[in-house]
Tab-separated table of C-alpha atoms and ligand atoms in Angstrom:
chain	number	residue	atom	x	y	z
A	12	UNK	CA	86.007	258.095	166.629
A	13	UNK	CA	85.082	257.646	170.910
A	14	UNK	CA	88.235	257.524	171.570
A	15	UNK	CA	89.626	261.088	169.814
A	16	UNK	CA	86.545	262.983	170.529
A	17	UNK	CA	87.931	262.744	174.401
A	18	UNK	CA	86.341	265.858	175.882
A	19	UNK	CA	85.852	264.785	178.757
A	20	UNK	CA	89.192	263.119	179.786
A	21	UNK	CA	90.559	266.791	178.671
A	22	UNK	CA	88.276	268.278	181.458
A	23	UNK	CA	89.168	265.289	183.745
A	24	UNK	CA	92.681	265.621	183.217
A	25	UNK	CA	93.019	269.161	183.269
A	26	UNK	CA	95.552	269.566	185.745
A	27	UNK	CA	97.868	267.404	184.714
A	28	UNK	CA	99.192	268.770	181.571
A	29	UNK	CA	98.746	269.156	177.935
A	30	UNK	CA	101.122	266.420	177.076
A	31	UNK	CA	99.503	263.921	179.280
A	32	UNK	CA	96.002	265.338	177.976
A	33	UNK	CA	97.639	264.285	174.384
A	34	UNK	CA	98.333	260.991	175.269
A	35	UNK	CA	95.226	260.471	176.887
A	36	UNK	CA	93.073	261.357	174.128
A	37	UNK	CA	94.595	258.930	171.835
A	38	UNK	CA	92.958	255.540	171.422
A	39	UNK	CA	93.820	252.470	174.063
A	40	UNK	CA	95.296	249.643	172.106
A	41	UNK	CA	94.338	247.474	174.308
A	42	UNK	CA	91.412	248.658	176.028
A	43	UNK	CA	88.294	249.653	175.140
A	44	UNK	CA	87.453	253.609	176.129
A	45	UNK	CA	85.869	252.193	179.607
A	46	UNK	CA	88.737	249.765	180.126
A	47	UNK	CA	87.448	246.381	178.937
A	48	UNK	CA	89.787	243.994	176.786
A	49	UNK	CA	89.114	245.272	172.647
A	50	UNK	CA	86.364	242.508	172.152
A	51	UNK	CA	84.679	242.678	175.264
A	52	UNK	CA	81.951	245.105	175.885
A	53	UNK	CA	81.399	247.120	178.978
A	54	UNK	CA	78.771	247.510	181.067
A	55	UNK	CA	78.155	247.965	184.844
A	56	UNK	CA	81.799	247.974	185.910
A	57	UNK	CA	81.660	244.195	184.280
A	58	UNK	CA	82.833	243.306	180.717
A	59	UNK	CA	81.364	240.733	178.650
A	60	UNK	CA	81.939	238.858	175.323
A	61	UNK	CA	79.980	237.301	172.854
A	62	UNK	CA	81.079	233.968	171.093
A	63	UNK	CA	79.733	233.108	168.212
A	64	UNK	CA	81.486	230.287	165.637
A	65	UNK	CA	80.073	229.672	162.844
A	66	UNK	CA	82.018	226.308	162.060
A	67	UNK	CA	81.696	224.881	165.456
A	68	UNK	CA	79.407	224.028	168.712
A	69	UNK	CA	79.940	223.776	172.204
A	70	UNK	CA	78.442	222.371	175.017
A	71	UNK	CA	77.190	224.054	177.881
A	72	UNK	CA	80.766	222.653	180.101
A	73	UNK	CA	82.745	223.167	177.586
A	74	UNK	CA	81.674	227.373	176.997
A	75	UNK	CA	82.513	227.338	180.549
A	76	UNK	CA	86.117	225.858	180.034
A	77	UNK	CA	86.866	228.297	176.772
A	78	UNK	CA	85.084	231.575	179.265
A	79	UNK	CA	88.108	230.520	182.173
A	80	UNK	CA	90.386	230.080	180.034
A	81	UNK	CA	90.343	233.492	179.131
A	82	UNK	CA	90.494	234.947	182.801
A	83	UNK	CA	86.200	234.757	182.641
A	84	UNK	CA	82.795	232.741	183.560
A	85	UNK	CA	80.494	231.687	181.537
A	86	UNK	CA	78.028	235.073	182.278
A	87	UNK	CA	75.553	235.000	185.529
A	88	UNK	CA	72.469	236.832	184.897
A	89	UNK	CA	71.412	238.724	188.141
A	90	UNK	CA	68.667	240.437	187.090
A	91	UNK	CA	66.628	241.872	184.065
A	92	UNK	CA	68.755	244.780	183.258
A	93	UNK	CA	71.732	242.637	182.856
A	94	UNK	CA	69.422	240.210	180.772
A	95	UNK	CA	67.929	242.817	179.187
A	96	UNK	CA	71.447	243.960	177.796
A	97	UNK	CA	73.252	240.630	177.117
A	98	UNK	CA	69.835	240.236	174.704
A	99	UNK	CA	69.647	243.579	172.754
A	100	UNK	CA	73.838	244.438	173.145
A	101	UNK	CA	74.981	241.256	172.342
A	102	UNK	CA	72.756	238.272	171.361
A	103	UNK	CA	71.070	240.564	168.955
A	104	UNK	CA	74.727	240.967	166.949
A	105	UNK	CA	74.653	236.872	166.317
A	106	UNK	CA	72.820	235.500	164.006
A	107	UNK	CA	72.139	232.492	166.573
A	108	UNK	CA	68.920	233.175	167.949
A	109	UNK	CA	69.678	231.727	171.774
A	110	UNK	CA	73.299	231.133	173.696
A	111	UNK	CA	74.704	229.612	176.986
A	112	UNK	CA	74.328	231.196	179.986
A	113	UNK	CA	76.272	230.463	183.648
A	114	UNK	CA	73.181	228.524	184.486
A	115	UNK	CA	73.350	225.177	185.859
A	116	UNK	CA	72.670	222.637	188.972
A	117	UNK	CA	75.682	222.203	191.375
A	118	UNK	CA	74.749	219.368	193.718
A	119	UNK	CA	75.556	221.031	197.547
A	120	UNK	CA	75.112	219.447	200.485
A	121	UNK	CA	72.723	216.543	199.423
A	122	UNK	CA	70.990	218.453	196.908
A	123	UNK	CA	70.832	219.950	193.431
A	124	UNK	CA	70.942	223.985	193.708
A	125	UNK	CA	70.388	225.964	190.769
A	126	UNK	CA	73.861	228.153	190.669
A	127	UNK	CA	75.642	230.694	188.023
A	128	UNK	CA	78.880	228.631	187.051
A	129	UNK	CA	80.783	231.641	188.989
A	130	UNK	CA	79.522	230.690	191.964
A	131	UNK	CA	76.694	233.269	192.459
A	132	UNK	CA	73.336	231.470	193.619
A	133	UNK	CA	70.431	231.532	190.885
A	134	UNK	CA	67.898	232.669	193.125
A	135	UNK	CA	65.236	233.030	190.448
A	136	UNK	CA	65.518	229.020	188.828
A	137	UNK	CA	65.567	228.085	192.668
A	138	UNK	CA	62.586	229.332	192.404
A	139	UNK	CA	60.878	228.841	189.309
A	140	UNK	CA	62.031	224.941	189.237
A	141	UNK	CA	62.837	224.452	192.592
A	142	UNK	CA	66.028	222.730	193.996
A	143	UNK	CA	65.427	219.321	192.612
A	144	UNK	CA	66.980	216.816	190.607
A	145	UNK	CA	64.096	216.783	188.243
A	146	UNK	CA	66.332	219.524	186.089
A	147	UNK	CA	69.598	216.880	186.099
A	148	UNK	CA	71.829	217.473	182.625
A	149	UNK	CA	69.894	220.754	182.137
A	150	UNK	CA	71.575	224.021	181.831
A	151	UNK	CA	70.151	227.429	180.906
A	152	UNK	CA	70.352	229.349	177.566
A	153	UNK	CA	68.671	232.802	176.648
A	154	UNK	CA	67.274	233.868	173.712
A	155	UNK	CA	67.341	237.038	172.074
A	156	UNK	CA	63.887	238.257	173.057
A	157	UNK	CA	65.251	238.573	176.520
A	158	UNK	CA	63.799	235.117	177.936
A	159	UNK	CA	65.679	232.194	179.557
A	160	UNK	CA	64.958	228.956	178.831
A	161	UNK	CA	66.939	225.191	180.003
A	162	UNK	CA	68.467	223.089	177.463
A	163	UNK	CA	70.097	219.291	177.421
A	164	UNK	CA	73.732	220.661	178.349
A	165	UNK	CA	75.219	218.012	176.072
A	166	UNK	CA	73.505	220.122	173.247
A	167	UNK	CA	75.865	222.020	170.702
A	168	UNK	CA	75.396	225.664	170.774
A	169	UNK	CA	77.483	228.026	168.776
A	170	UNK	CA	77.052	230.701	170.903
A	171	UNK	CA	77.905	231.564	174.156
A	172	UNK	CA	78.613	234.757	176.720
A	173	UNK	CA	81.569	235.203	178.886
A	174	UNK	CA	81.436	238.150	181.471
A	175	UNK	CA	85.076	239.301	183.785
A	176	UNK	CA	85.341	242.000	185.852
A	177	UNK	CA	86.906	245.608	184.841
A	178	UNK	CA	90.946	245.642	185.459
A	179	UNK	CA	91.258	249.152	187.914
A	180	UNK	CA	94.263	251.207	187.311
A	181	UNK	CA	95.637	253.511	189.951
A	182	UNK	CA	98.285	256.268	189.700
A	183	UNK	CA	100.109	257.856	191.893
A	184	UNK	CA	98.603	261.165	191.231
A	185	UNK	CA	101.263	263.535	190.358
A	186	UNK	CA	104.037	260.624	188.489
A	187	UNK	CA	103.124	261.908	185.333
A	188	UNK	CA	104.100	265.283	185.925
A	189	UNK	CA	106.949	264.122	187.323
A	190	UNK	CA	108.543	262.190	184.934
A	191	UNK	CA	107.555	264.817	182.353
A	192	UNK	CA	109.045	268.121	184.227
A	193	UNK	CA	112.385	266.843	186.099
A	194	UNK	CA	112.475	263.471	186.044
A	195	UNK	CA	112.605	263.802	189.741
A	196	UNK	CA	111.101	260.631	191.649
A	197	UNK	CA	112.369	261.516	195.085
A	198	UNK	CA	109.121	262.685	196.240
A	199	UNK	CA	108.057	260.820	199.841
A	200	UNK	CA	105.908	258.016	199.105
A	201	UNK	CA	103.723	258.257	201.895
A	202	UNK	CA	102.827	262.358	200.856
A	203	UNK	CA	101.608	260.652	196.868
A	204	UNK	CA	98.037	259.689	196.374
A	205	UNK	CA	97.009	256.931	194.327
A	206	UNK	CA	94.211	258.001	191.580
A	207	UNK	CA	91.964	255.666	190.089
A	208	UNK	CA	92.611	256.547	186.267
A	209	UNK	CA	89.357	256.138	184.705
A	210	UNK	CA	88.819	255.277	181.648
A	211	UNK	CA	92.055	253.825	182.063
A	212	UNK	CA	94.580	254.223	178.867
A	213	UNK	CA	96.564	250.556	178.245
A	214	UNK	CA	98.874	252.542	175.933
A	215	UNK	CA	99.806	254.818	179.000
A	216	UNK	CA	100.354	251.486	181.010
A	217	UNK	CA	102.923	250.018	178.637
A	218	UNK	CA	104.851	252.996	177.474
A	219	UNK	CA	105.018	254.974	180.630
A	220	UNK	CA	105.159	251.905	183.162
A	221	UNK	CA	107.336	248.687	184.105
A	222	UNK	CA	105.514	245.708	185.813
A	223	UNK	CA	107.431	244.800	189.067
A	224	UNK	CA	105.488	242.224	191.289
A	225	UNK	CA	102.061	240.392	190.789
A	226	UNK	CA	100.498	239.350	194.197
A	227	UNK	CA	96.898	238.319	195.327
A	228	UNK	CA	95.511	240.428	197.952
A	229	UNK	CA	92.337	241.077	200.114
A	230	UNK	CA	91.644	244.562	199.606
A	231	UNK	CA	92.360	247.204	196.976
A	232	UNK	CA	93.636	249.251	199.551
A	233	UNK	CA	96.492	246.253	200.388
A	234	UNK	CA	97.418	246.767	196.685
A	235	UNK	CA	98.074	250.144	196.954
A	236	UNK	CA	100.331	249.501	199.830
A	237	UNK	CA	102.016	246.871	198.041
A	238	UNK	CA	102.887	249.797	196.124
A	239	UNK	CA	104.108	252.269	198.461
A	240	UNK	CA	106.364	249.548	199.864
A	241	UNK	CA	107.495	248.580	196.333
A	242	UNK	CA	111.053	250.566	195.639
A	243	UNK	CA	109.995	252.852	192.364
A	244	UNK	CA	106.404	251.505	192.049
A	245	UNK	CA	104.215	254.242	190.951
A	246	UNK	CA	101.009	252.102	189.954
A	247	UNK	CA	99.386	249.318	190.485
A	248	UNK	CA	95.981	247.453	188.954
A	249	UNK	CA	93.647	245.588	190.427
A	250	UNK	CA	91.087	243.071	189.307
A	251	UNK	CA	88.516	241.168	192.043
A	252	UNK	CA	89.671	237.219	190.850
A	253	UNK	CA	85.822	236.071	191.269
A	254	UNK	CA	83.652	238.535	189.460
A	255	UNK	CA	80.420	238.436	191.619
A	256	UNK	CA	82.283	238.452	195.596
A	257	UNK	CA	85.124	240.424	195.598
A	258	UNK	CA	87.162	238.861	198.373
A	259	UNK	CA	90.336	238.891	196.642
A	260	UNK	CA	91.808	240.734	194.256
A	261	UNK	CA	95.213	240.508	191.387
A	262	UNK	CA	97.242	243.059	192.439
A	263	UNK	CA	99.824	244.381	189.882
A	264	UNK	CA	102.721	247.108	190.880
A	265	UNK	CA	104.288	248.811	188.395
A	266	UNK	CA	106.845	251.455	187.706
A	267	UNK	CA	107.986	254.355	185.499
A	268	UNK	CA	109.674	253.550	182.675
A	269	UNK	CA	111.575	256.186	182.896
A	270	UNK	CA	112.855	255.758	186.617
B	309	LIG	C1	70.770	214.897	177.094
B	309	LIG	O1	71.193	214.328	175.884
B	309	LIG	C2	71.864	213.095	176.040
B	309	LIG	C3	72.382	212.666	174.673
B	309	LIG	O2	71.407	212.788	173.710
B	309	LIG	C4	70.895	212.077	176.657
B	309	LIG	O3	71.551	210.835	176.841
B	309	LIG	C5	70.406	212.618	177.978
B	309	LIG	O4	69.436	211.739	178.546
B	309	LIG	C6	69.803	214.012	177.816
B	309	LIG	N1	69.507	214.546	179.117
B	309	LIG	C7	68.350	215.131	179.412
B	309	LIG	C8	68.215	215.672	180.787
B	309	LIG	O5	67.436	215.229	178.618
């Protein structure tokens, strides 16, 4: 399969070893090959899900409650590329032939503003129905031709997209190596690079690494000093915590196992 076929993490990871070159070529358990949750489909740095039950319906509020409940929004649509792929990717898997999208009216500052339920404005209703509360109780769908369309939100749907943003993975660049060779962790922080390890391996995560600290930061960059003043940490993740304005991020340290 993708994930055992891994030429090119062998060229990527040339340097580092033939050990860690094995363990890199085996399939995530976790992760898809680009790093998204198994379920979730990447695309654009973003990964997104389609729901589909069979047995029961949702409305457009609650798609948005079961999509944050698992760490996601109901999906934004910024464009048509991203529509474009939600259709023919996803929507064309169900056999429903429209679902919930982000798209409803948020009432702001005396009026109703057409807005992606993660916050991100919906520039292009704004414009096709204008900012009015002629649209009250309506929310948008789209259908697997590619075209959007507003629905009661009351309505039962069975199927519905959620969209999150990629976790990152970073390495200190040579830990690996490290732990492999001597076992020898004394290196000075401040002369070890972090390395965004892309696609990143979950398996390599949980064997190889300990979680120490979770903390909320501004910048990827403060994550990765989180790190370097973490005693042992090696790694950290980060994840932006709104997935269209990345103002803050998850930051999670780890360190070797093995340490
Ligand atoms: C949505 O459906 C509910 C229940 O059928 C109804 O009471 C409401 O008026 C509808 N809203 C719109 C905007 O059509």
């Amino acid at each position: 399969d993708r994930c055992k076929s891994g030429l090119d993490l062998k060229t990527m990871w040339v340097e580092i070893g033939l050990i860690l070159v094995e363990i890199l070529t085996a399939c995530a358990d976790g992760l898809t090959m680009e790093g998204c949750e198994n379920g979730w489909t990447f695309h654009k740095h973003l990964c997104y899900q389609l729901n589909s039950d069979p047995y029961g319906t949702l409305t457009h509020g609650e798609a948005i409650a079961v999509c944050m409940a698992k760490g996601a929004d109901l999906t934004s649509v910024w464009g048509k590329k991203e529509r474009d792929f939600i259709a023919q990717e996803l929507l064309s898997t169900s056999k429903e032939e429209s679902a919930w999208i982000g798209l409803r009216q948020d009432y702001r500052g005396n009026k109703y503003v057409w807005t992606w339920s993660d916050g991100s404005p919906a520039d292009e209703a704004s414009w096709k129905y204008g900012n009015t509360d002629d649209f009250t109780g309506l929310c948008g769908i789209l259908r697997t031709d590619g075209t959007e369309d507003l629905r009661n939100c009351t309505d039962p749907l069975r199927t519905f997209i959620c969209k999150k943003n990629l976790k990152m993975w970073y390495v200190v660049s040579d830990v690996f190596e490290n732990a492999y060779r001597d076992e020898d962790f004394s290196v000075e922080p401040q002369k070890l690079l972090f390395e965004r390890v892309w696609p990143p391996k979950v398996e390599l995560i949980n064997d190889y690494l300990k979680h120490l600290a979770k903390t909320t930061v501004s910048k990827e960059t403060d994550c990765a000093y989180k790190c370097f003043r973490a005693n042992a940490c090696r790694a950290f993740s980060v994840q932006c915590i709104v997935n269209w304005n990345c103002e803050k991020y998850d930051c999670e340290v780890y360190r070797p196992n093995a340490f």
